[in-house]
Short mmCIF file of C-alpha atoms in Angstrom, two decimals:
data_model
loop_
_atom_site.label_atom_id
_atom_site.label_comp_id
_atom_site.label_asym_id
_atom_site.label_seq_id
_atom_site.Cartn_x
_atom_site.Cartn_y
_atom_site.Cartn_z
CA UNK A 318 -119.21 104.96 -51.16
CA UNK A 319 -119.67 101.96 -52.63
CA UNK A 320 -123.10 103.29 -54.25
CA UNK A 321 -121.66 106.47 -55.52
CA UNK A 322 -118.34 104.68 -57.16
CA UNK A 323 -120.74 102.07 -59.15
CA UNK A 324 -123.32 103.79 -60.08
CA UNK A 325 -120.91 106.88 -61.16
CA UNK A 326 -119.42 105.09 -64.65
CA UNK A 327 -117.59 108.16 -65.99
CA UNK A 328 -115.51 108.05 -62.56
CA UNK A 329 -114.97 104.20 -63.41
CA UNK A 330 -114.38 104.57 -66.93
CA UNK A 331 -111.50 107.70 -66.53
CA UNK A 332 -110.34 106.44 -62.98
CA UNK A 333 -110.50 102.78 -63.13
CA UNK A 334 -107.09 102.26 -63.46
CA UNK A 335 -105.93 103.96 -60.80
CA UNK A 336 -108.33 102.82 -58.30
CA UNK A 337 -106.93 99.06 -58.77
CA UNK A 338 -103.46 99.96 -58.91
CA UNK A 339 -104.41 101.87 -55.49
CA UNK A 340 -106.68 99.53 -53.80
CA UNK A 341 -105.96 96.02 -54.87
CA UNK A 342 -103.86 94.93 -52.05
CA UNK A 343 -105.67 97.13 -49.71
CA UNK A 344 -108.07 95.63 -47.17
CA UNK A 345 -111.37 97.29 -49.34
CA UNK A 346 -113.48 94.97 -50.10
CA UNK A 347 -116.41 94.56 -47.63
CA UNK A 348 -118.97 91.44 -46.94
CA UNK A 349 -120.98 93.34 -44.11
CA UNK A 350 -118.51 92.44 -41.11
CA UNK A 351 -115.18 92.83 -42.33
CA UNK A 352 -112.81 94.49 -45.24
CA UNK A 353 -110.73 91.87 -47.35
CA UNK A 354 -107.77 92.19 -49.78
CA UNK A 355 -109.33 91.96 -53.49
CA UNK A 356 -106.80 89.02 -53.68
CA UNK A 357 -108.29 86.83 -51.06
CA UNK A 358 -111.56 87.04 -52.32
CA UNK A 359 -113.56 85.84 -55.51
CA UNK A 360 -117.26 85.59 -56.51
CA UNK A 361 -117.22 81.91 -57.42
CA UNK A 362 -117.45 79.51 -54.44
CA UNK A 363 -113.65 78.77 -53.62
CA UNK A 364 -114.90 76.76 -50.40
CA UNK A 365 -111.43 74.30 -51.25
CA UNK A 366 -109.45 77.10 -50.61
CA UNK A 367 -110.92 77.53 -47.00
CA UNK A 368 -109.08 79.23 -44.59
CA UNK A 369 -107.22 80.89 -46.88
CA UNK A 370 -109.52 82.40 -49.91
CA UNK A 371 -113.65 83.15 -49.22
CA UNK A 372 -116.10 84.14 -51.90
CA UNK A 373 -117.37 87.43 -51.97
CA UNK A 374 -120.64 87.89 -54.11
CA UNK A 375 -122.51 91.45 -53.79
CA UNK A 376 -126.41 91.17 -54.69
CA UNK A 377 -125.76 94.28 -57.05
CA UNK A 378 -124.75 93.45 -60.26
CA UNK A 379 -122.95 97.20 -60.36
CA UNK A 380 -121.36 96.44 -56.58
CA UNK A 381 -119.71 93.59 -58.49
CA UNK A 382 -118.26 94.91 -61.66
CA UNK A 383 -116.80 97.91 -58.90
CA UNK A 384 -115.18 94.80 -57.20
CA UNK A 385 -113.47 93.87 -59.68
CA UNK A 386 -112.78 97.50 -60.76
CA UNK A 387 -110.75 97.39 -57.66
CA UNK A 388 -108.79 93.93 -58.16
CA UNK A 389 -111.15 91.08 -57.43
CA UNK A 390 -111.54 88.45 -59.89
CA UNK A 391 -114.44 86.12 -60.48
CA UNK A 392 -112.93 82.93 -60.11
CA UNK A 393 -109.21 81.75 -59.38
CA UNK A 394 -106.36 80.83 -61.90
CA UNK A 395 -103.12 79.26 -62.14
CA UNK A 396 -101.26 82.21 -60.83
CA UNK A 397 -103.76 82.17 -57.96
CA UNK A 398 -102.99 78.79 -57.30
CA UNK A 399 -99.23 79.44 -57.83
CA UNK A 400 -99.32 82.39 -55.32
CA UNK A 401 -101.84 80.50 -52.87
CA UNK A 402 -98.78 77.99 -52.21
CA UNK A 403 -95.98 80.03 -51.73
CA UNK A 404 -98.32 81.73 -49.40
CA UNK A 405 -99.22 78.45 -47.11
CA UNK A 406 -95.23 77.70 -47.30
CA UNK A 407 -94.18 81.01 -45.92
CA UNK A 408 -96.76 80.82 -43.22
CA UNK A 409 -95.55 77.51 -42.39
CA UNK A 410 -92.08 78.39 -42.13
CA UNK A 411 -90.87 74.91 -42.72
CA UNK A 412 -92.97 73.36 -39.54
CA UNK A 413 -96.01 70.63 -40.48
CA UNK A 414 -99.37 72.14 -42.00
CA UNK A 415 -102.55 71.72 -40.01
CA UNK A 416 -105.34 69.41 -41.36
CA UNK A 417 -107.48 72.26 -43.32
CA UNK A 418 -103.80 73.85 -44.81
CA UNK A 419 -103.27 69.69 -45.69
CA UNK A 420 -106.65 69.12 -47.89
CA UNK A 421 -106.16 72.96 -49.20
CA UNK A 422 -102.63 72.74 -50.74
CA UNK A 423 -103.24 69.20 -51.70
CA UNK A 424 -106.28 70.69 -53.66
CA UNK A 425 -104.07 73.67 -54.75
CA UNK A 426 -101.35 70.65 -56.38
CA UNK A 427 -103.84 69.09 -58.20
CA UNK A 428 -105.64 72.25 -59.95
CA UNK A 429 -101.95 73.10 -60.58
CA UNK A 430 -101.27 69.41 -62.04
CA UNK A 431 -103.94 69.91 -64.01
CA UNK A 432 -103.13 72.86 -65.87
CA UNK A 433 -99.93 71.84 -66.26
CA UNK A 434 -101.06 69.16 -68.22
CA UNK A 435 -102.05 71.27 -70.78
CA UNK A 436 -99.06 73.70 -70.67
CA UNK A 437 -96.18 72.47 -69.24
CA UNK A 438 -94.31 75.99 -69.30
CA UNK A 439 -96.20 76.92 -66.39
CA UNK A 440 -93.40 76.07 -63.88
CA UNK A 441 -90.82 77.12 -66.21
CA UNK A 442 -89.83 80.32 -63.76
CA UNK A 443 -91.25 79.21 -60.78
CA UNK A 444 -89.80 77.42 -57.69
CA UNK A 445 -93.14 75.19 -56.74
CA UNK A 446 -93.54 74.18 -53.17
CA UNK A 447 -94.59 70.85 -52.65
CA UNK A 448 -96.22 68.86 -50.01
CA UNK A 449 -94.55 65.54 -48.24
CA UNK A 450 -96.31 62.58 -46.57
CA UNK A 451 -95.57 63.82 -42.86
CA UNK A 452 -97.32 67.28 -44.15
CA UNK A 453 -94.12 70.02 -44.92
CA UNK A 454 -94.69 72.32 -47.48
CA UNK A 455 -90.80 72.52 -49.01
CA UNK A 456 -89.20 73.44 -52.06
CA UNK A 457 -89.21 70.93 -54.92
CA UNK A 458 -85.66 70.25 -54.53
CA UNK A 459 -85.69 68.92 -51.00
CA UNK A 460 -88.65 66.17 -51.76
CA UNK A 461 -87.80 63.49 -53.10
CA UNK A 462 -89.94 61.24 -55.48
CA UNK A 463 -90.88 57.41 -54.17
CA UNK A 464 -90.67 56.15 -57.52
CA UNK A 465 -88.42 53.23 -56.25
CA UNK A 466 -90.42 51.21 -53.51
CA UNK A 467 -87.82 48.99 -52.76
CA UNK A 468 -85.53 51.74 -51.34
CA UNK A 469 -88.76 53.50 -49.28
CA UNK A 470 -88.35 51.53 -46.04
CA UNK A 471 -84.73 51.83 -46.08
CA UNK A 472 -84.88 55.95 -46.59
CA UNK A 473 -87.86 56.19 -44.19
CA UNK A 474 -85.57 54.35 -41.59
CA UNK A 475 -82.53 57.43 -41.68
CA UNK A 476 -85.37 59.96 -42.04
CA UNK A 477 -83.09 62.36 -43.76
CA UNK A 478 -85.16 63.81 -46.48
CA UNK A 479 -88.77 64.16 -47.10
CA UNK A 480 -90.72 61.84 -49.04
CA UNK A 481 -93.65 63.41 -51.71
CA UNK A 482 -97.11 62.97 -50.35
CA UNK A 483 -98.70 60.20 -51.84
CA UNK A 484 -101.69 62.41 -53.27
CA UNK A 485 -99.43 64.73 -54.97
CA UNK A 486 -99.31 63.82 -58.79
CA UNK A 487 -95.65 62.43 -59.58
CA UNK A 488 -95.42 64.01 -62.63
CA UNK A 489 -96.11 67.29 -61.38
CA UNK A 490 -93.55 66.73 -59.05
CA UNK A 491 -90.83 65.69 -61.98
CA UNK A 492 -91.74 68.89 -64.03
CA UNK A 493 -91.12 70.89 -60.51
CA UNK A 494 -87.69 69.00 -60.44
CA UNK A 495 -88.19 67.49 -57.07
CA UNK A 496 -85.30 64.30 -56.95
CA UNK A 497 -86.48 60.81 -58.05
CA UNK A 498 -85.75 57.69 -55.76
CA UNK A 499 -84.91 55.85 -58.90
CA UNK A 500 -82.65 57.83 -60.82
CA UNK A 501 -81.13 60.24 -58.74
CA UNK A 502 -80.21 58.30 -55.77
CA UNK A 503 -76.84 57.06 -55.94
CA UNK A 504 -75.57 53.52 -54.58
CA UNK A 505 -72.40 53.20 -52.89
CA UNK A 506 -70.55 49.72 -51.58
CA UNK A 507 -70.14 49.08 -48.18
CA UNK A 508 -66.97 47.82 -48.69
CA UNK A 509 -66.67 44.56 -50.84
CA UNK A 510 -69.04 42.14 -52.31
CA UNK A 511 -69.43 38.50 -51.33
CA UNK A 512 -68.58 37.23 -54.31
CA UNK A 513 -70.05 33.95 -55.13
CA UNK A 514 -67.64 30.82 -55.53
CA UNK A 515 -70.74 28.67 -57.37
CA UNK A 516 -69.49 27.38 -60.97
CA UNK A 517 -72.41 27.39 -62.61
CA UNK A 518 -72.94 31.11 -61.48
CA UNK A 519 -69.78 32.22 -62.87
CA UNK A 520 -70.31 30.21 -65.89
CA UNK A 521 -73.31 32.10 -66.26
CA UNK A 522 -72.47 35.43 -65.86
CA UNK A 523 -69.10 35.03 -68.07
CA UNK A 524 -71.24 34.24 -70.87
CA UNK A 525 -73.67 37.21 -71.16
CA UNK A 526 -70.46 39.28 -70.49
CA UNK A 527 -69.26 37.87 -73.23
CA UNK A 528 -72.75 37.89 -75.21
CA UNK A 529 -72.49 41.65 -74.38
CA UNK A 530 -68.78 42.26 -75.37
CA UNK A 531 -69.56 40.87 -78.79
CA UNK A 532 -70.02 43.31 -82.22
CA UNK A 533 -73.01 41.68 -82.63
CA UNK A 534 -74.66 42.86 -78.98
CA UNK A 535 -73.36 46.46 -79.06
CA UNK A 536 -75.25 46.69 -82.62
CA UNK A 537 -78.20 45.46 -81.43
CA UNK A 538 -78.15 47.67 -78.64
CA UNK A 539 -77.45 51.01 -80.52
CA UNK A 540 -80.98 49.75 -83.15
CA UNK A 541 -82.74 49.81 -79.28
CA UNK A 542 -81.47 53.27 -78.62
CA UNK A 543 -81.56 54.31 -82.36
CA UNK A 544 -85.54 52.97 -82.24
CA UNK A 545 -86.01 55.39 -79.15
CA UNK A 546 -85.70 58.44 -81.88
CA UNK A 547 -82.82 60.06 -79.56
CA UNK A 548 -80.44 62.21 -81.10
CA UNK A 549 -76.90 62.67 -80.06
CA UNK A 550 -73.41 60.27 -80.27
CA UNK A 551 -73.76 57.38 -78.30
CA UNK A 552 -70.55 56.19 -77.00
CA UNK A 553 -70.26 51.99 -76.03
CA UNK A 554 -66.33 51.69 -75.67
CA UNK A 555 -67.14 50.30 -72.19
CA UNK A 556 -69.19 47.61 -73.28
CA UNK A 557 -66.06 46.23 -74.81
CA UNK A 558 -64.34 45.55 -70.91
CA UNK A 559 -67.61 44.45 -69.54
CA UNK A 560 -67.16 41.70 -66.75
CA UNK A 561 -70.43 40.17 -64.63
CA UNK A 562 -69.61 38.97 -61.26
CA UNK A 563 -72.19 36.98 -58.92
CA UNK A 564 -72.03 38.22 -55.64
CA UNK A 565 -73.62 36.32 -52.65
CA UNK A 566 -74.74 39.49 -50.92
CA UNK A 567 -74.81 43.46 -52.33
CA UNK A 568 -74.89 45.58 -49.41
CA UNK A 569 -75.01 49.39 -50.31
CA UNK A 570 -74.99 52.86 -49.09
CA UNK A 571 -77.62 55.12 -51.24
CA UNK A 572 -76.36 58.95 -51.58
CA UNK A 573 -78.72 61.78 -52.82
CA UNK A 574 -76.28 63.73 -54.23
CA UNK A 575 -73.52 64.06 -51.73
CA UNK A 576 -75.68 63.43 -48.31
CA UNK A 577 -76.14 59.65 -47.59
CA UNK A 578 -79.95 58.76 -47.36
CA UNK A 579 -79.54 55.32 -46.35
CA UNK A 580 -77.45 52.38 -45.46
CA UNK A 581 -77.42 48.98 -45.21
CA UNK A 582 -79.18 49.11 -48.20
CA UNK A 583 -79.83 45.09 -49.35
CA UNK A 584 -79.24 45.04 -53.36
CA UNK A 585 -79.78 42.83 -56.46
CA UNK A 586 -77.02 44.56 -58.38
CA UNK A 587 -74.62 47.31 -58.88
CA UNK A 588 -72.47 48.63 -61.65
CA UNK A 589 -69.21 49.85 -61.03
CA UNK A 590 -68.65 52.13 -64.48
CA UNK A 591 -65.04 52.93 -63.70
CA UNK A 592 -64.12 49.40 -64.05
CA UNK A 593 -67.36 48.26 -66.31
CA UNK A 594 -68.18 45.82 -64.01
CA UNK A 595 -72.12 44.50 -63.00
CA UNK A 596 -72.14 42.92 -60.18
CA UNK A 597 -75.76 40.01 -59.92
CA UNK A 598 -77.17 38.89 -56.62
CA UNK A 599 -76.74 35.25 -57.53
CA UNK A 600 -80.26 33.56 -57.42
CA UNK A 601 -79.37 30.02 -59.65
CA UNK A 602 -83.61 28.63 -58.38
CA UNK A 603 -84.46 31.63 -60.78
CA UNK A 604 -82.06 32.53 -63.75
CA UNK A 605 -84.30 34.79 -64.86
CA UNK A 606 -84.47 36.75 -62.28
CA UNK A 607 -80.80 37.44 -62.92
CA UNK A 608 -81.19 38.69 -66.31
CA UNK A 609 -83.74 40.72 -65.09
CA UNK A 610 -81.49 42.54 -62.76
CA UNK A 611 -78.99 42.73 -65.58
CA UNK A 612 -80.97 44.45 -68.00
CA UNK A 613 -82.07 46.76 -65.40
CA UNK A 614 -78.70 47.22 -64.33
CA UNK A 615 -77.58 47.82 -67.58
CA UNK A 616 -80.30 50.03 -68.96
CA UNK A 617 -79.67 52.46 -65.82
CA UNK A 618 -75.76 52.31 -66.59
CA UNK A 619 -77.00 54.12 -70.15
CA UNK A 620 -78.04 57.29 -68.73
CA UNK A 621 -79.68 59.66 -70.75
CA UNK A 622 -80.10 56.61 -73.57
CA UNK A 623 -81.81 54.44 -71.24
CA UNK A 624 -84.60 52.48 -72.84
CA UNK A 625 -88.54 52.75 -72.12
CA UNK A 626 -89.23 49.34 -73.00
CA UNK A 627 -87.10 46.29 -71.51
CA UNK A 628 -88.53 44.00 -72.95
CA UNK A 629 -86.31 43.71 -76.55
CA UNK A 630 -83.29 44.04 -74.25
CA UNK A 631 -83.99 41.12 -72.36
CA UNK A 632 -84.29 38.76 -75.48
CA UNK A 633 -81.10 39.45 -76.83
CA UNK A 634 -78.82 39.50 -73.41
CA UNK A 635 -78.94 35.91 -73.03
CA UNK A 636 -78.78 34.18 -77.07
CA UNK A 637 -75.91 33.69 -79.07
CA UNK A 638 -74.82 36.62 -80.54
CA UNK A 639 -75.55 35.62 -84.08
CA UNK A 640 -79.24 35.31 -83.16
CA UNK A 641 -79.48 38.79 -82.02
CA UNK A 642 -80.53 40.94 -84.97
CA UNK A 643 -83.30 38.26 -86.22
CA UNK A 644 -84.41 38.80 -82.77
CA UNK A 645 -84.98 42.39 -82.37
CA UNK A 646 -86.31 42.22 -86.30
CA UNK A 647 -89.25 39.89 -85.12
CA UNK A 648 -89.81 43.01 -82.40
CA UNK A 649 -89.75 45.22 -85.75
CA UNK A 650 -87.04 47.01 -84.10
CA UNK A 651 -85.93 49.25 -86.87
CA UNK A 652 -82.06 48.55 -88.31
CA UNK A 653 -79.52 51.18 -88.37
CA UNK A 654 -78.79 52.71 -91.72
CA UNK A 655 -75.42 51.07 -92.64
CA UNK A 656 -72.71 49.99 -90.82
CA UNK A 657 -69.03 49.42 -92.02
CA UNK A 658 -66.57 46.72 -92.02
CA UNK A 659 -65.61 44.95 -88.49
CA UNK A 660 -62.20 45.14 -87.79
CA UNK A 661 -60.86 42.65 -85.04
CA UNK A 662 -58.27 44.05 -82.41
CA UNK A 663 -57.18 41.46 -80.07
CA UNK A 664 -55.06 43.43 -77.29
CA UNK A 665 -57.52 43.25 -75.01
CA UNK A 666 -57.05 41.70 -71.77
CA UNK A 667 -60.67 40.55 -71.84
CA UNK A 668 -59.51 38.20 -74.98
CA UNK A 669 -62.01 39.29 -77.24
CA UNK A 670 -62.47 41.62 -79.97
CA UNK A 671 -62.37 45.16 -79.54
CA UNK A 672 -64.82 46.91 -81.67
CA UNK A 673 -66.02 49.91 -83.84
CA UNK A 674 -68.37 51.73 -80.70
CA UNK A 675 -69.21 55.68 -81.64
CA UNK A 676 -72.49 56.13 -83.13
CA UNK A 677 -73.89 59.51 -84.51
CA UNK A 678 -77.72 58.87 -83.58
CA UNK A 679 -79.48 59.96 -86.60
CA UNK A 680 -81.27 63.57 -86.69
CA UNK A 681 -85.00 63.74 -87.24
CA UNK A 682 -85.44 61.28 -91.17
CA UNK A 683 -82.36 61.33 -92.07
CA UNK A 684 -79.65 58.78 -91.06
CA UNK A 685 -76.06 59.71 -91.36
CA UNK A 686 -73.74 56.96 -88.90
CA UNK A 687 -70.58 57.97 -88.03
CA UNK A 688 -67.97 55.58 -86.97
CA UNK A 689 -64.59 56.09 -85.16
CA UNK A 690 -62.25 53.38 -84.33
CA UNK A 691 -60.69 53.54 -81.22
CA UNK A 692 -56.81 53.30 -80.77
CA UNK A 693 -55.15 50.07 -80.05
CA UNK A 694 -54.19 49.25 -76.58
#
């Protein structure tokens, strides 16, 4: 049959069409001992896709171009890949993949990860599966990133959710919207801190609250955000109640979502944004390790205006405030446009001045600030 259909071009020519629309999910294709789906074979080597895809390669040049008359292609592509992995998931029915299944979809992530690269649409309408370190094949949504080391042991310990497997590119994971450690888990306080009763830790901490209360801070942070090229309003009225309290001990809860992850979770800090309040492990043998968990603290409590680069942040959190903006101009951090006239509202219970805080973050070139003050209190 096979002889007649290939060498026979007006019945390929007129009836092509049909034939693959009739045959290409039909057990047709034959390698001497057995029929395969058009779909699990291809005439490239596909040996990485072992048990699951084989290569099929007639000696007849005509025998080929009939194959692929009837649905097989010559070599995989993404949707291949795509389909290839919802496959080994549905197989799998949410139990642990064998060794072979392991290397294949690990192989099948990375070609994937690779195109993606390119075009990042891909995924766009498509639920990827993706592999964990214990070897599950789940949805996206129910692995979760280990982009925050320090919390690994901790999650590992409850063994609630599934960790990505550490050959699986992370970014390929982030476009597939799998959960990050870092910025999707959620801390919660067991309770209350220990705060610390040492002077020269409160003394501290009072001052870069009050460093970061100051006109003169808030501006400097909106030319950080503003040098990000972010568009949007950027509102820092909370800035203007920040406290910073050393604690002696930060014991936590994490939360993915609403299902608790972890506990007993030892922290560094923690920022309660109802009340505006950062709470610092106290560590006086190294100060700067406690800016450093400031500025991370602080950076995270920005959200969607969180800064790539720490570094200008960190040498303006602890300087008097009227040294800030020569600072960030030796980091030729670029100024905002203009800014109007200061007004000073002292009802505050935090005894210091309550300031102009809404920003407009200019659009594309062109910088148009917008300023609102807020009522008195």
């Amino acid at each position: 049959m096979y002889e007649f259909l290939s060498t026979n071009k007006s019945i390929l020519s007129q009836y092509g069409d049909i034939l693959k629309s009739h045959f290409e999910h039909q057990q047709c294709l034959w390698d001497g001992s057995k029929f395969f789906r058009a779909q699990d074979t291809f005439q490239t080597d596909v040996s990485y896709l072992n048990p699951w895809r084989t290569q099929l390669q007639p000696e007849k040049l005509e025998i080929r171009k009939l194959f692929e008359v009837l649905g097989q292609k010559i070599t995989p592509n993404i949707d291949d890949y795509l389909e290839l992995v919802d496959e080994i998931a549905e197989a799998a029915d949410r139990e642990p993949l064998g060794e072979d299944d392991r290397k294949c979809t690990i192989e099948l992530l990375r070609r994937i990860a690779n195109e993606v690269v390119v075009n990042r649409s891909i995924l766009d309408n498509w639920n990827l599966s993706l592999l964990t370190e214990d070897g599950y094949l789940l949805d996206a949504e129910d692995v979760i990133i280990p982009d925050a080391p320090w919390r690994e042991d901790s999650i590992r310990e409850m063994d609630v959710v599934s960790i990505l497997h550490p050959q699986i590119p992370t970014f390929l994971a982030r476009i597939a919207q799998a959960p990050s450690m870092a910025i999707d888990v959620r801390e919660q306080p067991q309770g209350k801190f220990d705060f610390s009763r040492d002077a020269e830790a409160i003394d501290l901490c009072n001052r870069w609250a009050k460093n970061m209360r100051s006109r003169e801070f808030q501006h400097g942070l909106l030319r950080l955000i503003c040098d990000r090229g972010i568009e949007g309003e950027v509102n820092l009225t909370w800035l203007n109640q920040t406290s910073i309290i050393p604690a002696t001990a930060i014991v936590t809860d994490l939360y993915l979502e609403q299902e608790q992850i972890a506990s007993n979770v030892s922290g560094d800090y923690y920022f309660d944004r109802e009340q505006s309040k950062f709470y610092l492990r106290c560590d006086l043998d190294d100060r700067d390790i406690m800016k450093h968990y400031l500025v991370k603290c602080l950076n995270l409590s920005l959200g969607e205006y969180k800064l790539t680069d720490l570094l200008p942040l960190l040498s303006i959190i602890d300087v008097e405030p009227s040294e800030i903006d020569g600072k960030l101009n030796k980091r030729k951090i670029r100024p905002l446009d203009t800014l109007p006239d200061w007004e000073e509202n002292r009802t505050q219970a935090v005894g210091d001045s309550l300031h102009i805080y809404r920003y407009q973050m200019p659009q594309r070139d062109s910088y148009q600030p917008q300023w609102e003050e807020p009522e008195s209190r």
